[in-house]
């Protein structure tokens, strides 16, 4: 109850901070407005900490931090260059894969059983693609070329499956209940963050190479596609990621609660602060994560700000605002776009790896476009396209309300339906449907901001 | 005989399903391509518009079923379809009035329309889930098969059976009728021609006195009609689940782009290209080959090029190839 | 008073700087009026101002005595004006016949007679009437564009550089047709790069420089004016 009131109150606060622009009064000075927006946000999290619990507040904060980093990545693409990425989910998922491949323990039996076969299929795939490219380049455009290409691809696929199938089955048969995959390298999971960025960057390069330089819609559709496929691969290639069986128990970059509770210094510290060691151990762990994430956020933010205010950033915005004249001035628009698209995706990949690190497990089924792509879009648009601070704020605000919308919605529905009988079908339906209200709310926020305040909470300078 | 068996096998598992699926994709892609031609943006909400139309149709179907109204052996959904279309038109026109018209007046960039359509998609998706829930819904009734596999075997004495579902038959017949009606409208009527003119050269259309508001309205009406029909047919043939319509977006866009965005003929061709590729690449040819070659040559693997889990990857690969080599599509649609 | 009278036009695009300054253009019934001048003189802008595609701060436009200064281009079409833009002036993926039909979109009466007249004027179009306009040659496409404009049965036909990018032979042919059109009583207002040839057929000529009327006279007089010859007709 208190939480819902709190939610409503905060929402009102945010609306008030937007209101001058909505009704056309003189806006507050930029600096004061920005600082107060961030202050309100901090206050909200603190209120949650005091009313609900510090555990909840820190969990919220951690996801807010990750969301902000993702929003920064998307802002680099959309805000700086006007590139529409509708496949954020895929790039985040690649970060998750990196977390598994870097940090999970290698499964020796599985390597012995099928690594060779997988390796051979991979080489064959490369050979097939090379052969197809070679044929395409060296044959005159004709029916014969088309048929040759078709034959190369079909034969390639059949041969690959000949090696791949048995290898996959062999790997998946190794202790399927808990393993059944190759595992990872067993390295510290922090290393997965940059690697996740690299994975995402490579995928972005592939997409950008194909779809940039064409109409803006094509990039959107191509990214939509690659995201679907990346997630499909993660869900179905059990030998790589265990598919929907999930990879759990990834190592942590921070201490485990159980170790903390058993170490003397921590128990002493907790007793001195007058706290329960069990409870404070989990707060402590979340705090460690929060510090790590904040460091990453600050680095990314600092780099983004530097980039935005450099000649490179000015050129990007010049291209965004007038592609034709930038082209005429001899700027290689497509190459710049490719650059910025890859950079933004790298940031999203890093954030994706961080998210999997925080969860401690890879859950392929959790990659939903609404949660991972469109929510991030709302963050960027609401925060202020083209402004890095806006993206960070957007990440905080939207994630906070995405989480708090559930209790607010339930409370709203209960209030609305309180006049009905307990077993009223409509009432039950409405109460069960509150989860879907979140989607609608986010869509409405996107539409409203786009229409009435297209520059967002913290507009671009 | 072996040859005939092989052919029937292929027809049963590739040809018939691909024709039905291709018709559904073609209808969806027609809606996308039409909106693109007139309003010049890729409508991301189209998949969920299909879901919305299908949902209303399902609600009416249930209502009719509860009142005992039916048109056996045809599914009741056909009777409910016009109501679904009407509601969907209303919904789509409302979104145009509330959302898109503002940006049209502003002459906003296509990418802004696209983002707005993502917002509409979000809301529509929420509305659909809110009303009917996120789960699978069954609404097909009436006769299930035109020809059952077993009956076919008995009739022909062949080893392989060919089954032809009522939903597939309805899909194909409806698609043909709708496409004929659409092309008649576009090529023979004054309003239809004015839409083509508007899509071809907006400024000149305005100079000729063509009313842009009317053109846009008619485009939405047709798109909503096509979306409802496609969505309902897909739901009848497979099953209705709000989330699947979001996933249909990719093959639909791929179909529209393969054919050439803005070209209705291209959308139809693209729909079938995508459907056939998807099904042919993910079909296991083991049995088919077994009929054709001597017993000793019989393959011991499934001879499946790609697992069915990746059928979306097929539309995506085709999309990438088209973007790489012929970005205007087969039928040279609007400019890249 | 002339059939078309656009007097003292001052204005520019949107909120931008003025391009036209006190510019006056007139055309009597069945008369060919030609606007010539150096690049950037505001020739096309003057024509667009007459057609209502630009914000006039001062001045007025009257057609047949009626003030149309505040009408939209579409409304002006209904009043009997027709405009042939310089580029993209056909519907490329529609047949020649459909292009003509679209020209007559606002008419509710039978258009077959007008279409026959257009075919008489441009016989090649009748031959190619089932072909898509986008597949025609540049000169034929201009004919389609003029034909489309004539389908509204306009009283005033405005042509923005109709001979841009066509060969000299085609140009002469096109000018001949334009004279024929004028003989049927339609006033013609035309912007031309090929000043010499255009003034040859013009009843009235306007030489614009930087958005102002510099010389205004009959076509013949302008051709013979040594100053005009020296500055604008290359001696």
mmCIF file of N, CA and C in Angstrom, chain C residues 10-76:
data_model
loop_
_atom_site.group_PDB
_atom_site.id
_atom_site.type_symbol
_atom_site.label_atom_id
_atom_site.label_comp_id
_atom_site.label_asym_id
_atom_site.label_seq_id
_atom_site.Cartn_x
_atom_site.Cartn_y
_atom_site.Cartn_z
ATOM 1 N N UNK C 10 5.841 39.410 -53.265
ATOM 2 C CA UNK C 10 7.046 39.444 -52.437
ATOM 3 C C UNK C 10 6.943 38.293 -51.454
ATOM 4 N N UNK C 11 7.978 37.457 -51.361
ATOM 5 C CA UNK C 11 7.908 36.347 -50.410
ATOM 6 C C UNK C 11 8.966 35.301 -50.685
ATOM 7 N N UNK C 12 8.987 34.259 -49.854
ATOM 8 C CA UNK C 12 9.960 33.177 -49.993
ATOM 9 C C UNK C 12 9.387 31.895 -49.428
ATOM 10 N N UNK C 13 10.235 30.881 -49.337
ATOM 11 C CA UNK C 13 9.786 29.578 -48.827
ATOM 12 C C UNK C 13 9.725 29.598 -47.315
ATOM 13 N N UNK C 14 8.651 29.097 -46.756
ATOM 14 C CA UNK C 14 8.516 28.986 -45.309
ATOM 15 C C UNK C 14 8.791 30.322 -44.642
ATOM 16 N N UNK C 15 9.683 30.297 -43.628
ATOM 17 C CA UNK C 15 10.041 31.533 -42.947
ATOM 18 C C UNK C 15 11.361 32.078 -43.473
ATOM 19 N N UNK C 16 11.851 31.489 -44.568
ATOM 20 C CA UNK C 16 13.141 31.900 -45.110
ATOM 21 C C UNK C 16 13.102 33.314 -45.672
ATOM 22 N N UNK C 17 14.280 33.756 -46.139
ATOM 23 C CA UNK C 17 14.382 35.102 -46.677
ATOM 24 C C UNK C 17 13.546 35.235 -47.945
ATOM 25 N N UNK C 18 13.153 36.460 -48.271
ATOM 26 C CA UNK C 18 12.389 36.698 -49.488
ATOM 27 C C UNK C 18 13.225 36.346 -50.712
ATOM 28 N N UNK C 19 12.596 35.703 -51.650
ATOM 29 C CA UNK C 19 13.264 35.405 -52.915
ATOM 30 C C UNK C 19 12.690 36.296 -54.011
ATOM 31 N N UNK C 20 11.394 36.556 -53.903
ATOM 32 C CA UNK C 20 10.746 37.434 -54.882
ATOM 33 C C UNK C 20 10.587 38.833 -54.284
ATOM 34 N N UNK C 21 10.824 39.821 -55.120
ATOM 35 C CA UNK C 21 10.663 41.195 -54.658
ATOM 36 C C UNK C 21 9.798 41.951 -55.651
ATOM 37 N N UNK C 22 8.568 42.213 -55.247
ATOM 38 C CA UNK C 22 7.707 43.063 -56.058
ATOM 39 C C UNK C 22 7.626 42.578 -57.503
ATOM 40 N N UNK C 23 7.409 41.316 -57.642
ATOM 41 C CA UNK C 23 7.458 40.700 -58.976
ATOM 42 C C UNK C 23 6.048 40.613 -59.555
ATOM 43 N N UNK C 24 5.909 40.962 -60.809
ATOM 44 C CA UNK C 24 4.587 40.954 -61.442
ATOM 45 C C UNK C 24 4.610 40.111 -62.713
ATOM 46 N N UNK C 25 3.630 39.205 -62.825
ATOM 47 C CA UNK C 25 3.541 38.326 -63.999
ATOM 48 C C UNK C 25 2.094 38.344 -64.472
ATOM 49 N N UNK C 26 1.885 38.502 -65.779
ATOM 50 C CA UNK C 26 0.508 38.482 -66.284
ATOM 51 C C UNK C 26 0.436 37.648 -67.552
ATOM 52 N N UNK C 27 -0.735 37.092 -67.808
ATOM 53 C CA UNK C 27 -0.941 36.381 -69.069
ATOM 54 C C UNK C 27 -2.396 36.541 -69.474
ATOM 55 N N UNK C 28 -2.607 36.959 -70.717
ATOM 56 C CA UNK C 28 -3.983 37.111 -71.207
ATOM 57 C C UNK C 28 -4.453 35.782 -71.786
ATOM 58 N N UNK C 29 -5.748 35.723 -72.111
ATOM 59 C CA UNK C 29 -6.319 34.489 -72.612
ATOM 60 C C UNK C 29 -5.636 34.064 -73.912
ATOM 61 N N UNK C 30 -5.261 32.806 -74.001
ATOM 62 C CA UNK C 30 -4.647 32.287 -75.211
ATOM 63 C C UNK C 30 -3.259 32.825 -75.483
ATOM 64 N N UNK C 31 -2.671 33.426 -74.488
ATOM 65 C CA UNK C 31 -1.376 34.059 -74.671
ATOM 66 C C UNK C 31 -0.274 33.179 -74.068
ATOM 67 N N UNK C 32 0.896 33.221 -74.702
ATOM 68 C CA UNK C 32 2.029 32.501 -74.120
ATOM 69 C C UNK C 32 2.923 33.511 -73.432
ATOM 70 N N UNK C 33 3.047 33.350 -72.098
ATOM 71 C CA UNK C 33 3.942 34.220 -71.341
ATOM 72 C C UNK C 33 5.141 33.388 -70.906
ATOM 73 N N UNK C 34 6.338 33.953 -71.105
ATOM 74 C CA UNK C 34 7.540 33.193 -70.799
ATOM 75 C C UNK C 34 8.373 33.960 -69.782
ATOM 76 N N UNK C 35 8.842 33.231 -68.777
ATOM 77 C CA UNK C 35 9.742 33.836 -67.796
ATOM 78 C C UNK C 35 11.146 33.343 -68.086
ATOM 79 N N UNK C 36 12.076 34.251 -68.338
ATOM 80 C CA UNK C 36 13.466 33.841 -68.543
ATOM 81 C C UNK C 36 14.347 34.632 -67.576
ATOM 82 N N UNK C 37 15.609 34.274 -67.556
ATOM 83 C CA UNK C 37 16.523 34.963 -66.652
ATOM 84 C C UNK C 37 17.673 34.056 -66.289
ATOM 85 N N UNK C 38 18.701 34.616 -65.663
ATOM 86 C CA UNK C 38 19.865 33.796 -65.301
ATOM 87 C C UNK C 38 19.523 32.792 -64.203
ATOM 88 N N UNK C 39 20.450 31.873 -63.949
ATOM 89 C CA UNK C 39 20.245 30.890 -62.880
ATOM 90 C C UNK C 39 20.044 31.597 -61.549
ATOM 91 N N UNK C 40 19.113 31.096 -60.756
ATOM 92 C CA UNK C 40 18.911 31.669 -59.434
ATOM 93 C C UNK C 40 18.181 32.997 -59.454
ATOM 94 N N UNK C 41 17.548 33.309 -60.594
ATOM 95 C CA UNK C 41 16.846 34.578 -60.673
ATOM 96 C C UNK C 41 15.474 34.498 -60.030
ATOM 97 N N UNK C 42 15.064 33.287 -59.633
ATOM 98 C CA UNK C 42 13.749 33.143 -59.029
ATOM 99 C C UNK C 42 12.656 32.866 -60.044
ATOM 100 N N UNK C 43 13.047 32.335 -61.211
ATOM 101 C CA UNK C 43 12.042 32.052 -62.248
ATOM 102 C C UNK C 43 11.033 31.008 -61.770
ATOM 103 N N UNK C 44 11.575 29.838 -61.349
ATOM 104 C CA UNK C 44 10.668 28.778 -60.888
ATOM 105 C C UNK C 44 9.920 29.222 -59.655
ATOM 106 N N UNK C 45 10.597 29.988 -58.792
ATOM 107 C CA UNK C 45 9.940 30.469 -57.576
ATOM 108 C C UNK C 45 8.748 31.349 -57.933
ATOM 109 N N UNK C 46 8.916 32.194 -58.929
ATOM 110 C CA UNK C 46 7.810 33.068 -59.338
ATOM 111 C C UNK C 46 6.621 32.225 -59.781
ATOM 112 N N UNK C 47 6.926 31.159 -60.527
ATOM 113 C CA UNK C 47 5.837 30.315 -61.003
ATOM 114 C C UNK C 47 5.161 29.600 -59.846
ATOM 115 N N UNK C 48 5.971 29.128 -58.912
ATOM 116 C CA UNK C 48 5.390 28.438 -57.751
ATOM 117 C C UNK C 48 4.554 29.410 -56.931
ATOM 118 N N UNK C 49 4.980 30.668 -56.891
ATOM 119 C CA UNK C 49 4.194 31.663 -56.155
ATOM 120 C C UNK C 49 2.832 31.834 -56.815
ATOM 121 N N UNK C 50 2.830 31.849 -58.129
ATOM 122 C CA UNK C 50 1.557 31.968 -58.841
ATOM 123 C C UNK C 50 0.654 30.796 -58.509
ATOM 124 N N UNK C 51 1.285 29.630 -58.294
ATOM 125 C CA UNK C 51 0.500 28.413 -58.056
ATOM 126 C C UNK C 51 0.192 28.202 -56.567
ATOM 127 N N UNK C 52 0.716 29.091 -55.727
ATOM 128 C CA UNK C 52 0.373 29.003 -54.309
ATOM 129 C C UNK C 52 1.233 28.047 -53.515
ATOM 130 N N UNK C 53 2.442 27.769 -53.999
ATOM 131 C CA UNK C 53 3.291 26.847 -53.264
ATOM 132 C C UNK C 53 4.290 27.592 -52.381
ATOM 133 N N UNK C 54 4.054 28.851 -52.147
ATOM 134 C CA UNK C 54 5.013 29.652 -51.389
ATOM 135 C C UNK C 54 4.261 30.747 -50.659
ATOM 136 N N UNK C 55 4.819 31.178 -49.539
ATOM 137 C CA UNK C 55 4.129 32.181 -48.736
ATOM 138 C C UNK C 55 4.382 33.573 -49.286
ATOM 139 N N UNK C 56 3.334 34.224 -49.708
ATOM 140 C CA UNK C 56 3.486 35.603 -50.186
ATOM 141 C C UNK C 56 3.278 36.551 -49.020
ATOM 142 N N UNK C 57 4.223 37.466 -48.830
ATOM 143 C CA UNK C 57 4.016 38.469 -47.780
ATOM 144 C C UNK C 57 3.225 39.647 -48.329
ATOM 145 N N UNK C 58 3.491 39.933 -49.612
ATOM 146 C CA UNK C 58 2.761 41.029 -50.242
ATOM 147 C C UNK C 58 2.353 40.602 -51.639
ATOM 148 N N UNK C 59 1.436 41.377 -52.190
ATOM 149 C CA UNK C 59 1.026 41.109 -53.552
ATOM 150 C C UNK C 59 -0.187 40.205 -53.605
ATOM 151 N N UNK C 60 -0.741 40.034 -54.813
ATOM 152 C CA UNK C 60 -1.942 39.223 -54.934
ATOM 153 C C UNK C 60 -1.936 38.500 -56.272
ATOM 154 N N UNK C 61 -2.712 37.450 -56.332
ATOM 155 C CA UNK C 61 -2.853 36.690 -57.568
ATOM 156 C C UNK C 61 -4.335 36.644 -57.907
ATOM 157 N N UNK C 62 -4.684 37.043 -59.108
ATOM 158 C CA UNK C 62 -6.087 36.901 -59.509
ATOM 159 C C UNK C 62 -6.163 36.072 -60.776
ATOM 160 N N UNK C 63 -7.225 35.298 -60.871
ATOM 161 C CA UNK C 63 -7.458 34.476 -62.054
ATOM 162 C C UNK C 63 -8.854 34.806 -62.561
ATOM 163 N N UNK C 64 -8.926 35.274 -63.778
ATOM 164 C CA UNK C 64 -10.214 35.650 -64.346
ATOM 165 C C UNK C 64 -10.936 36.641 -63.429
ATOM 166 N N UNK C 65 -10.163 37.562 -62.846
ATOM 167 C CA UNK C 65 -10.754 38.580 -61.999
ATOM 168 C C UNK C 65 -11.007 38.159 -60.563
ATOM 169 N N UNK C 66 -10.857 36.872 -60.286
ATOM 170 C CA UNK C 66 -11.147 36.392 -58.931
ATOM 171 C C UNK C 66 -9.855 36.322 -58.126
ATOM 172 N N UNK C 67 -9.890 36.822 -56.892
ATOM 173 C CA UNK C 67 -8.687 36.799 -56.062
ATOM 174 C C UNK C 67 -8.448 35.380 -55.529
ATOM 175 N N UNK C 68 -7.317 34.786 -55.889
ATOM 176 C CA UNK C 68 -7.031 33.427 -55.429
ATOM 177 C C UNK C 68 -5.776 33.399 -54.558
ATOM 178 N N UNK C 69 -5.369 34.546 -54.055
ATOM 179 C CA UNK C 69 -4.101 34.646 -53.319
ATOM 180 C C UNK C 69 -4.005 33.645 -52.174
ATOM 181 N N UNK C 70 -5.131 33.353 -51.538
ATOM 182 C CA UNK C 70 -5.044 32.518 -50.343
ATOM 183 C C UNK C 70 -5.510 31.084 -50.573
ATOM 184 N N UNK C 71 -5.668 30.704 -51.814
ATOM 185 C CA UNK C 71 -6.096 29.322 -52.078
ATOM 186 C C UNK C 71 -4.898 28.381 -52.067
ATOM 187 N N UNK C 72 -5.150 27.116 -51.706
ATOM 188 C CA UNK C 72 -4.098 26.105 -51.781
ATOM 189 C C UNK C 72 -3.923 25.701 -53.239
ATOM 190 N N UNK C 73 -2.770 25.093 -53.578
ATOM 191 C CA UNK C 73 -2.569 24.638 -54.963
ATOM 192 C C UNK C 73 -3.710 23.750 -55.444
ATOM 193 N N UNK C 74 -4.190 22.859 -54.564
ATOM 194 C CA UNK C 74 -5.267 21.964 -54.982
ATOM 195 C C UNK C 74 -6.506 22.745 -55.381
ATOM 196 N N UNK C 75 -6.823 23.774 -54.591
ATOM 197 C CA UNK C 75 -8.006 24.575 -54.910
ATOM 198 C C UNK C 75 -7.811 25.345 -56.217
ATOM 199 N N UNK C 76 -6.549 25.734 -56.452
ATOM 200 C CA UNK C 76 -6.282 26.451 -57.704
ATOM 201 C C UNK C 76 -6.470 25.535 -58.900
#
